[in-house]
Short mmCIF file of N, CA and C and ligand atoms in Angstrom, two decimals:
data_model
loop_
_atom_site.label_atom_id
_atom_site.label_comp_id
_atom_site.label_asym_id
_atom_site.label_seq_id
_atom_site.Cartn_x
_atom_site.Cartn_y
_atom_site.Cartn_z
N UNK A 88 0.85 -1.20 0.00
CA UNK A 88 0.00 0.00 0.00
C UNK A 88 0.88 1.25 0.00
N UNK A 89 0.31 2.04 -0.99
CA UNK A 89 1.09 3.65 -0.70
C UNK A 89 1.27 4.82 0.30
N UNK A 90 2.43 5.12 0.83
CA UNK A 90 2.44 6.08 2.02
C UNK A 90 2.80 7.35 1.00
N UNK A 91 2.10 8.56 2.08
CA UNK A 91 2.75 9.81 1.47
C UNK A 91 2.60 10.60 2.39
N UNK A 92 3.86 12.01 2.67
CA UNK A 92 3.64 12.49 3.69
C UNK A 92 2.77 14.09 3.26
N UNK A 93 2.08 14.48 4.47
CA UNK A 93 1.67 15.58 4.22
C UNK A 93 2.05 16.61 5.16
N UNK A 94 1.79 18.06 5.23
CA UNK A 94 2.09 18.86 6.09
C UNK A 94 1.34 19.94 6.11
N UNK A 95 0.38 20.15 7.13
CA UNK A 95 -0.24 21.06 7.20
C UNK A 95 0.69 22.52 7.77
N UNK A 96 0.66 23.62 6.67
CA UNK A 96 1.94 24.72 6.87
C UNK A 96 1.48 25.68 7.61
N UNK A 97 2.75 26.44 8.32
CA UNK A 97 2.12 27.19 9.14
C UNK A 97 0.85 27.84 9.25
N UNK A 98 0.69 28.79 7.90
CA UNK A 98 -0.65 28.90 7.97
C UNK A 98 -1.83 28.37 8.50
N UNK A 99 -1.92 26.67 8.18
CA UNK A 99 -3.07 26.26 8.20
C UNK A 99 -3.30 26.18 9.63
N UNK A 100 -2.20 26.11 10.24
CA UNK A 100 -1.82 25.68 11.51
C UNK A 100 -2.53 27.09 12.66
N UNK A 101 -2.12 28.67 12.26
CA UNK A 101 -2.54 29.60 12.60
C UNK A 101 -3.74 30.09 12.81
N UNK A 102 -4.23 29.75 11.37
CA UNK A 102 -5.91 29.70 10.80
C UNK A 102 -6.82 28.77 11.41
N UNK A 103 -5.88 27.74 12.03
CA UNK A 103 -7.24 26.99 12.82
C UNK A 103 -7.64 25.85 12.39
N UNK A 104 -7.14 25.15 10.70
CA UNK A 104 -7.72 24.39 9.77
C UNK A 104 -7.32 23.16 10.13
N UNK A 105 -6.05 23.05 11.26
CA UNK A 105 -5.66 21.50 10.71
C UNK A 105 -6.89 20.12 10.63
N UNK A 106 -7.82 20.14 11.79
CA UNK A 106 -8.99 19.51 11.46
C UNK A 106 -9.29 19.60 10.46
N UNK A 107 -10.12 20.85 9.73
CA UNK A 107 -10.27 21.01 8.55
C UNK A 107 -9.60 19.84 7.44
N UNK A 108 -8.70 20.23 7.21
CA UNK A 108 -7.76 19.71 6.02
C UNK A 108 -7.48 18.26 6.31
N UNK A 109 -7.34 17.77 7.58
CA UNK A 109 -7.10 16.42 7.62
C UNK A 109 -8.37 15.81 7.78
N UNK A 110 -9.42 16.48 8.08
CA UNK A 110 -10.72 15.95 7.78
C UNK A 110 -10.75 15.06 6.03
N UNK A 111 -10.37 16.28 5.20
CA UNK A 111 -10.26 15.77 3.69
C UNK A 111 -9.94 14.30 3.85
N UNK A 112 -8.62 14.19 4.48
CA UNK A 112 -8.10 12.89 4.10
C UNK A 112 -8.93 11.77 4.60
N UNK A 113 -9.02 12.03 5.96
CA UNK A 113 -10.21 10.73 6.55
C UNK A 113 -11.22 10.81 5.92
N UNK A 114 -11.99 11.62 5.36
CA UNK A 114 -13.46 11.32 4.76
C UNK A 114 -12.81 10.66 3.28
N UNK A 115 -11.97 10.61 2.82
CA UNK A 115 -11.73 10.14 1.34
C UNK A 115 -11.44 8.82 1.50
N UNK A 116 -10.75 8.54 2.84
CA UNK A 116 -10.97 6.87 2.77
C UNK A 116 -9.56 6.97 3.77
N UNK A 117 -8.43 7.69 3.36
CA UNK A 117 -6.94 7.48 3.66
C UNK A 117 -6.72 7.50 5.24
N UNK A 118 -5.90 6.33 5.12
CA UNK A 118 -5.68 6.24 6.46
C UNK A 118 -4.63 6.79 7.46
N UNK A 119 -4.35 7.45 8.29
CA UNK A 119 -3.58 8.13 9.17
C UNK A 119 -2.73 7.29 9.98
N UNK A 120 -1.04 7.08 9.58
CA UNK A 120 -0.51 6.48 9.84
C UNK A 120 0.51 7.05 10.97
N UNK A 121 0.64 7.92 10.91
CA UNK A 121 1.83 8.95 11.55
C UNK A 121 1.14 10.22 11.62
N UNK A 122 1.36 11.07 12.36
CA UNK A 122 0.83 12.26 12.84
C UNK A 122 1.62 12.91 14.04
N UNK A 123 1.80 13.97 13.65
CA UNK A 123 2.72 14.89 14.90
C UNK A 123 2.19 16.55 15.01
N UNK A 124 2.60 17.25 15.60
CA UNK A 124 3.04 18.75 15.59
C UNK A 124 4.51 19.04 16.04
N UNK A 125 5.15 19.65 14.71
CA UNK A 125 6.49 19.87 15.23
C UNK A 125 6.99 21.18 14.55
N UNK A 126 7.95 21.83 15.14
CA UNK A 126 8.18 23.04 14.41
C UNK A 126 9.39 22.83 13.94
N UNK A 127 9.60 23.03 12.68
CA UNK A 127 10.51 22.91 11.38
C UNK A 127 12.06 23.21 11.98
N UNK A 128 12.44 22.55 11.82
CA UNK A 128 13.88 23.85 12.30
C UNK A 128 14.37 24.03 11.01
N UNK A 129 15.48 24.97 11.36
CA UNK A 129 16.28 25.22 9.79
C UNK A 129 16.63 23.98 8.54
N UNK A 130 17.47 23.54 9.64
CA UNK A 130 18.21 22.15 8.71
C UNK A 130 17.20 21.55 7.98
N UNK A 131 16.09 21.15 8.87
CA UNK A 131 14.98 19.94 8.35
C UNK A 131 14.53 20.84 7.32
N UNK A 132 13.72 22.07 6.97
CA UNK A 132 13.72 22.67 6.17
C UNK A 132 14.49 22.99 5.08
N UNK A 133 15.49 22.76 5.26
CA UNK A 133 16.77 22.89 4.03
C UNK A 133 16.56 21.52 3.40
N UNK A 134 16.34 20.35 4.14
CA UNK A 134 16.54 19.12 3.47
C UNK A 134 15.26 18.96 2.62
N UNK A 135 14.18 19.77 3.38
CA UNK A 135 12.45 19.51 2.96
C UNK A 135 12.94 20.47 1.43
N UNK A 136 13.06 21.38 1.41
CA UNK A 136 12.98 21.86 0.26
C UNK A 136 14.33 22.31 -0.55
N UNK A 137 15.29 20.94 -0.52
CA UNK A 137 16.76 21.29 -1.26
C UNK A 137 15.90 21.59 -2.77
N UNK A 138 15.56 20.67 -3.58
CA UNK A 138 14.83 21.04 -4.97
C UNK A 138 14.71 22.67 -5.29
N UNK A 139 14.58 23.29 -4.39
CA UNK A 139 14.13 24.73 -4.61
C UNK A 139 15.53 25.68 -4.17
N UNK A 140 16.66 24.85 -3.71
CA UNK A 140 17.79 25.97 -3.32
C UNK A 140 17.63 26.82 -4.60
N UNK A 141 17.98 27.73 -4.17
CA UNK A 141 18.96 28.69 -5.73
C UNK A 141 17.65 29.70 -5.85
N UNK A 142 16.83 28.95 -5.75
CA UNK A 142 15.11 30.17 -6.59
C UNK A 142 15.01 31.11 -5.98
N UNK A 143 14.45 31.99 -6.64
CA UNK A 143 14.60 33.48 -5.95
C UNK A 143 13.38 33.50 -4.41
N UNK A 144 12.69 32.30 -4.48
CA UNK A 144 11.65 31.97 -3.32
C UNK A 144 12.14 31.24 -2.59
N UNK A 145 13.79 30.96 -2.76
CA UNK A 145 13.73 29.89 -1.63
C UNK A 145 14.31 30.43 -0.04
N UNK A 146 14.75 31.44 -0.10
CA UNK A 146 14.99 32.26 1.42
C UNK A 146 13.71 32.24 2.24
N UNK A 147 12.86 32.75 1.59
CA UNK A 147 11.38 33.34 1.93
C UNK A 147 10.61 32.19 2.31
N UNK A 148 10.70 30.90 1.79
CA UNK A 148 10.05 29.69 1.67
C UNK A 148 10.68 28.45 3.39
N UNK A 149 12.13 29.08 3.41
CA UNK A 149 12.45 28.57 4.56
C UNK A 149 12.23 29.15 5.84
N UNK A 150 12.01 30.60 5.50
CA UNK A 150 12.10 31.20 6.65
C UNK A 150 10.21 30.92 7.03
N UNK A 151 9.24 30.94 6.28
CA UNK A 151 7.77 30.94 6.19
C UNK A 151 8.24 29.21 7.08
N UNK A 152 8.07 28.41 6.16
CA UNK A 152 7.61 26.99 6.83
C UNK A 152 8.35 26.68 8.27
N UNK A 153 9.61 27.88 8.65
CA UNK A 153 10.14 27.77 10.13
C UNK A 153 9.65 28.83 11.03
N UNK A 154 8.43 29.22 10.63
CA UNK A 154 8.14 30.43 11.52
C UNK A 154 7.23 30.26 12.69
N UNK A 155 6.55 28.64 12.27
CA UNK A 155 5.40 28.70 13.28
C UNK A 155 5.02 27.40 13.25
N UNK A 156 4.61 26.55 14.45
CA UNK A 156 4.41 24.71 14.09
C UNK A 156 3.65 24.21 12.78
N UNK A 157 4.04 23.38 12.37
CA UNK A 157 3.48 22.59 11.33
C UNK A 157 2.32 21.50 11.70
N UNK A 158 1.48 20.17 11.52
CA UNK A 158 1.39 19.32 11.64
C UNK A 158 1.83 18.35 10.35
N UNK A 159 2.49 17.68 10.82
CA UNK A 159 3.06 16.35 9.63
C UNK A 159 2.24 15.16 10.24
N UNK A 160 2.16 14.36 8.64
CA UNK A 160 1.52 13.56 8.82
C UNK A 160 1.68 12.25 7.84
N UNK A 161 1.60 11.20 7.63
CA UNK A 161 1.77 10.00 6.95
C UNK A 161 0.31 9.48 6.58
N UNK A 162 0.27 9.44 5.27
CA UNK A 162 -1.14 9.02 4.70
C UNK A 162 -0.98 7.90 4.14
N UNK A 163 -1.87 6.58 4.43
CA UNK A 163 -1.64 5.36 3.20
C UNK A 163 -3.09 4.97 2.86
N UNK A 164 -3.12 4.86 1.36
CA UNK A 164 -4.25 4.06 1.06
C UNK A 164 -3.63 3.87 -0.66
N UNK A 165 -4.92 3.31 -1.19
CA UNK A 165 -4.82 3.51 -2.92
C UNK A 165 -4.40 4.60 -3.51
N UNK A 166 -3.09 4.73 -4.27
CA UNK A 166 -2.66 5.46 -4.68
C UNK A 166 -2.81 7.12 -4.00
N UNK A 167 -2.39 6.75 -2.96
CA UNK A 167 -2.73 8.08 -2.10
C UNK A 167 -1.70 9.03 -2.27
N UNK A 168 -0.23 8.75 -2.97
CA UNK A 168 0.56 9.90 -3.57
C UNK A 168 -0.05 11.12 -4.25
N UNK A 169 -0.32 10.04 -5.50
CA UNK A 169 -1.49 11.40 -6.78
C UNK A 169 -2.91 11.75 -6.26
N UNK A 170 -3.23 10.91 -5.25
CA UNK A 170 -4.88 11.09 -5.43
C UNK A 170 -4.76 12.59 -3.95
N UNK A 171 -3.76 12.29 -3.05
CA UNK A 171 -3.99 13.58 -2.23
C UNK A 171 -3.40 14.78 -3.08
N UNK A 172 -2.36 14.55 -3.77
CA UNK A 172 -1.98 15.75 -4.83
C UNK A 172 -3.41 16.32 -5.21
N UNK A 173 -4.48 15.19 -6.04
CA UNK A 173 -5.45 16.29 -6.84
C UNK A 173 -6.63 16.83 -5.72
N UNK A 174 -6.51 16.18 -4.56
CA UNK A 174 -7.21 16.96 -3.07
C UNK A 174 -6.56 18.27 -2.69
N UNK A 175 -5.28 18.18 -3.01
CA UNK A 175 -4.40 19.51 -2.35
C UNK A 175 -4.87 20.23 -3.51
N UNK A 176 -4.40 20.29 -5.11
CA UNK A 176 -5.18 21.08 -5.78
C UNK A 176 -3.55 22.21 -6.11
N UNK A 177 -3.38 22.80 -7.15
CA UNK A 177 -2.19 22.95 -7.60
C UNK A 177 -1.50 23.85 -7.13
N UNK A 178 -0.54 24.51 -7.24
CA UNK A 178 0.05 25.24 -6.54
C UNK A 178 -0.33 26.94 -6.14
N UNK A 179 -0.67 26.99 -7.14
CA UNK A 179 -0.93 28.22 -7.04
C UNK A 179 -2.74 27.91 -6.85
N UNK A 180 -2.94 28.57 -5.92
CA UNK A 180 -3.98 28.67 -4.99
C UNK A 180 -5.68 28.94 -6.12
N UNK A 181 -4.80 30.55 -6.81
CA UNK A 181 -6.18 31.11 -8.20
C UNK A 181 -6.59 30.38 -9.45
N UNK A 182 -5.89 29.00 -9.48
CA UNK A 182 -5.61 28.06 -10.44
C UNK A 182 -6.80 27.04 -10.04
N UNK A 183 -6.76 26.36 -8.29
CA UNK A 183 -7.17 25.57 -8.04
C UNK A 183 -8.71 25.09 -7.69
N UNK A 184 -9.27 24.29 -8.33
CA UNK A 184 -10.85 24.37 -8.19
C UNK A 184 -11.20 24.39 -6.88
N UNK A 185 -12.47 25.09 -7.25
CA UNK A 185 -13.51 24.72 -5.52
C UNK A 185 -13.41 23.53 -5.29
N UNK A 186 -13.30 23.06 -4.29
CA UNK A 186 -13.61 21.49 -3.63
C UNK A 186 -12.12 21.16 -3.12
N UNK A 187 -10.83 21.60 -3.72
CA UNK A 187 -9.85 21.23 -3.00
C UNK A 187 -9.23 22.29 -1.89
N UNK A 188 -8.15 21.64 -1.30
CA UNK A 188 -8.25 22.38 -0.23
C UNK A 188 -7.57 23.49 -0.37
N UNK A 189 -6.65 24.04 -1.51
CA UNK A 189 -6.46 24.82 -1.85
C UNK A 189 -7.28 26.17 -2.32
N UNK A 190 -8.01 25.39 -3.15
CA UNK A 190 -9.17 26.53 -3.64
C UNK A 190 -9.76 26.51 -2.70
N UNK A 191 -10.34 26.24 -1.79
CA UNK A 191 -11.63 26.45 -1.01
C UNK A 191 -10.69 27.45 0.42
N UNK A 192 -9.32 26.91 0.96
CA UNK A 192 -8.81 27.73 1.63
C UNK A 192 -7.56 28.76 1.79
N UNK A 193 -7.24 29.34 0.11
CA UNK A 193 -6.21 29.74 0.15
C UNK A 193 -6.07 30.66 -1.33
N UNK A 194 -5.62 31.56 -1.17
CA UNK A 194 -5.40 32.93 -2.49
C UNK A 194 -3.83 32.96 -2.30
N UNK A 195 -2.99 32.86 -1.86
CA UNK A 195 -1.43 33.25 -1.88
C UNK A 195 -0.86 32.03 -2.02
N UNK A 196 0.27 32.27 -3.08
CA UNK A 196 0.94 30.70 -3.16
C UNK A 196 1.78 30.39 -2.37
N UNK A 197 2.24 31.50 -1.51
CA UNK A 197 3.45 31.32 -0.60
C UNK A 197 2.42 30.49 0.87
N UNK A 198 1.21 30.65 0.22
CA UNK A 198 0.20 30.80 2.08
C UNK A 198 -0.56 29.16 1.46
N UNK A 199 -0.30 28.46 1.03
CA UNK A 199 -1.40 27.43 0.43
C UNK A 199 -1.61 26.39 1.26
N UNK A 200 -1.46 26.65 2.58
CA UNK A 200 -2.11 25.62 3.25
C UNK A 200 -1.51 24.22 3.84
N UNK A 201 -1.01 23.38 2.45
CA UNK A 201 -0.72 22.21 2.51
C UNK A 201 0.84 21.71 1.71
N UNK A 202 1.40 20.71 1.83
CA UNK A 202 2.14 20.13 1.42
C UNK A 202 1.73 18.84 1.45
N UNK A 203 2.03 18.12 0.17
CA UNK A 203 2.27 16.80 0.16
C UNK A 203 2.96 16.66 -1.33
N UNK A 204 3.58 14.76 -0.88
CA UNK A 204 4.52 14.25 -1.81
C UNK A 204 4.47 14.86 -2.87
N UNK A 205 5.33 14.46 -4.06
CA UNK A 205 5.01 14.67 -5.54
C UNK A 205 5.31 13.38 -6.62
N UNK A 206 5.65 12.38 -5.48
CA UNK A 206 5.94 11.36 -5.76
C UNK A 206 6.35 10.19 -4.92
N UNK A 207 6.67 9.10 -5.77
CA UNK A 207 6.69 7.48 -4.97
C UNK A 207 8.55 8.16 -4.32
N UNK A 208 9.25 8.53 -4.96
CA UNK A 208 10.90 9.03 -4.27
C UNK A 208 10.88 9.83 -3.61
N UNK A 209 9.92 10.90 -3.85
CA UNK A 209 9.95 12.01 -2.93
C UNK A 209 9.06 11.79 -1.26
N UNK A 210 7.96 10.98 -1.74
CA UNK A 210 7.50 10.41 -0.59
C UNK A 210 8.47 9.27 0.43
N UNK A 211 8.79 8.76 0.14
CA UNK A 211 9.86 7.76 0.88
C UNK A 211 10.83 9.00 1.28
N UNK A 212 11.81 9.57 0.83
CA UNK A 212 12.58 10.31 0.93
C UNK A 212 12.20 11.41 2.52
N UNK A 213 10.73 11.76 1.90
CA UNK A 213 10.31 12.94 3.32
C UNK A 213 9.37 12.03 4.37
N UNK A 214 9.07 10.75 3.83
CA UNK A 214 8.45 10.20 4.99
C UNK A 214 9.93 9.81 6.24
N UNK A 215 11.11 9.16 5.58
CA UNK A 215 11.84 9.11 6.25
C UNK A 215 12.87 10.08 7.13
N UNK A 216 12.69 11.62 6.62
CA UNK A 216 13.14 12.32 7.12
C UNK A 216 12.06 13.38 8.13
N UNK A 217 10.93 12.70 8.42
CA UNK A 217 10.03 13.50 9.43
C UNK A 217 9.77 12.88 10.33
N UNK A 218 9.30 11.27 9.75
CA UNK A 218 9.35 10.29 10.90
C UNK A 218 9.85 9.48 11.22
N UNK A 219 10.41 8.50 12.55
CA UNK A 219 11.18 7.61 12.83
C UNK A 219 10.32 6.33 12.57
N UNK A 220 11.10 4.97 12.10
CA UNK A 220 9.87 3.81 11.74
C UNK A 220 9.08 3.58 12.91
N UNK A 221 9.72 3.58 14.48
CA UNK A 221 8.71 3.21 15.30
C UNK A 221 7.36 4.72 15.74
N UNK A 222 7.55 5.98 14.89
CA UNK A 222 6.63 6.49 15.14
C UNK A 222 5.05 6.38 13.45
N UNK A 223 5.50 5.32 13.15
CA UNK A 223 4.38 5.08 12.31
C UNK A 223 3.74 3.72 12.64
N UNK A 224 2.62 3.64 12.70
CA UNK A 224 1.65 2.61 13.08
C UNK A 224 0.94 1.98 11.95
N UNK A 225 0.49 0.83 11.98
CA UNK A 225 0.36 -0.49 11.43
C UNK A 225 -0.81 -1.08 12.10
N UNK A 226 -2.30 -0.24 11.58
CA UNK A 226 -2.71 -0.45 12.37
C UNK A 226 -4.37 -1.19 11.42
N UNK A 227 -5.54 -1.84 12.01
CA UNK A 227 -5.86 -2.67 10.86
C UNK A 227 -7.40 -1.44 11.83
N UNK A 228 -8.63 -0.71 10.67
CA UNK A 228 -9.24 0.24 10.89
C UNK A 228 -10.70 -0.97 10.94
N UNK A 229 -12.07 -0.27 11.30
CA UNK A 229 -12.80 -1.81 11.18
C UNK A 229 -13.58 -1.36 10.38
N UNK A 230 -13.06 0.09 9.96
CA UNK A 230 -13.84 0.60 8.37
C UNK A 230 -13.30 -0.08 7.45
N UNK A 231 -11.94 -0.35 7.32
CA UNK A 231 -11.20 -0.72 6.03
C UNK A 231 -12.24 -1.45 5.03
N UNK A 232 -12.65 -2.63 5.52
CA UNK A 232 -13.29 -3.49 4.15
C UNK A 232 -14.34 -2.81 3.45
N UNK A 233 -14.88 -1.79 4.04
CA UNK A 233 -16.06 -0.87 3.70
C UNK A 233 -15.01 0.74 2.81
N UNK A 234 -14.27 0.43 2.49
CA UNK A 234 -13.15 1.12 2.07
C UNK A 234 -12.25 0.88 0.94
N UNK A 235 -11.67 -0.17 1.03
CA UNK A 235 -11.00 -0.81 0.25
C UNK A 235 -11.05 -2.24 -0.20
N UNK A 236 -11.08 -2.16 -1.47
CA UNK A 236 -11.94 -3.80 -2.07
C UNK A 236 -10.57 -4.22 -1.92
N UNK A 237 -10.96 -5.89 -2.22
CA UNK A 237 -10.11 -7.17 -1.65
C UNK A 237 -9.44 -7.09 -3.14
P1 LIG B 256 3.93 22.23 -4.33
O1 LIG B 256 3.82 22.73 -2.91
O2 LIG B 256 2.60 22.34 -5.05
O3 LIG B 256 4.56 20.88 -4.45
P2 LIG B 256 6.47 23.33 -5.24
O4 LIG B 256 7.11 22.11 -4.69
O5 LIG B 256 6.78 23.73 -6.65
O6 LIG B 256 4.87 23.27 -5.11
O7 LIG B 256 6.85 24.58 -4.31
C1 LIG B 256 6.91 24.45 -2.90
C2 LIG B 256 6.27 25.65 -2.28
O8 LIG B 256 7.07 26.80 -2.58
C3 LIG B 256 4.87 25.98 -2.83
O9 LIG B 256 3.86 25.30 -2.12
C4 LIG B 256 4.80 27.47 -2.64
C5 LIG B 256 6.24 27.93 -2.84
N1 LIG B 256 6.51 28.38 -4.21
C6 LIG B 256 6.63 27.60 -5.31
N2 LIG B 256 6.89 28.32 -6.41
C7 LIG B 256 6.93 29.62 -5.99
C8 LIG B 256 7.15 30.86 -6.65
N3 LIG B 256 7.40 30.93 -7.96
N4 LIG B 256 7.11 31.99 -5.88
C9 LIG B 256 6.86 31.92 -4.56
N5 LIG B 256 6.64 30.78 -3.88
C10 LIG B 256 6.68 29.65 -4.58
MG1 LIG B 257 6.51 20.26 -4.00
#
């Protein structure tokens, strides 16, 4: 089964939403494997967003996601990499339809709410650098079969 990590960003965190937004995921089926509140430090932030060194957003982008707690989180179900991508809804916030959580809670791209994977490497990669293996659970839901076909 597919893991992917997500991160509710400061913002959402300020605004009040993290229910909100992780609501999305539990009502879609995905299951909550890992879950924390932690505040970013520098380093972990440098490693979260090396892809973006050099860009003229990437000062601004480290200093934003270290300014204020996050919640991280580990999602697994059916293809839950791409399928929370088209829940998060694209990057830029004025792009993204009603119904995701972008469009429905967010106008600034620097302010969008959410993070998650962008992929099967990138997910492994940030699941292992947020959480330790014994802080993810393995756990069997008594919704599942009402969830996921055999
Ligand atoms: P995503 O978060 O959709 O995966 P990304 O990985 O390209 O998008 O960028 C990471 C974050 O950096 C994004 O959520 C908001 C910010 N960002 C991206 N491109 C930007 C830009 N051109 N100007 C300002 N902020 C930007
Ligand atoms: Mg990204």
């Amino acid at each position: 089964m597919e893991r992917t990590l997500i991160i509710v960003k400061p913002e959402g965190v300020q605004r009040g939403l993290i229910g909100q937004v992780l609501s999305r995921f539990e009502s879609k089926g995905f299951k909550i494997v890992g879950l924390k509140l932690i505040h970013i430090s520098p380093e972990l932030a440098a490693r979260h967003y090396a892809e973006h060194q050099g860009k003229p957003f990437y000062e601004g982008l480290i200093k934003h996601i270290t300014s204020s707690p996050v919640v991280v989180g580990v999602l697994e179900g059916p293809n839950v990499i791409g399928v929370t991508r088209a829940l998060m809804g694209p990057t830029k916030p004025w792009e993204a339809p009603a119904g995701t959580i972008r469009g429905d809670y967010a106008v600034s791209m620097g302010l969008n709410i959410i993070h998650g994977s962008d992929g099967a490497e990138s997910a492994a990669r940030e699941i292992g650098a947020f959480f330790a293996p014994g802080e993810l659970l393995d756990y069997p839901r008594a919704t599942d079969p009402w969830i996921i076909e055999d």
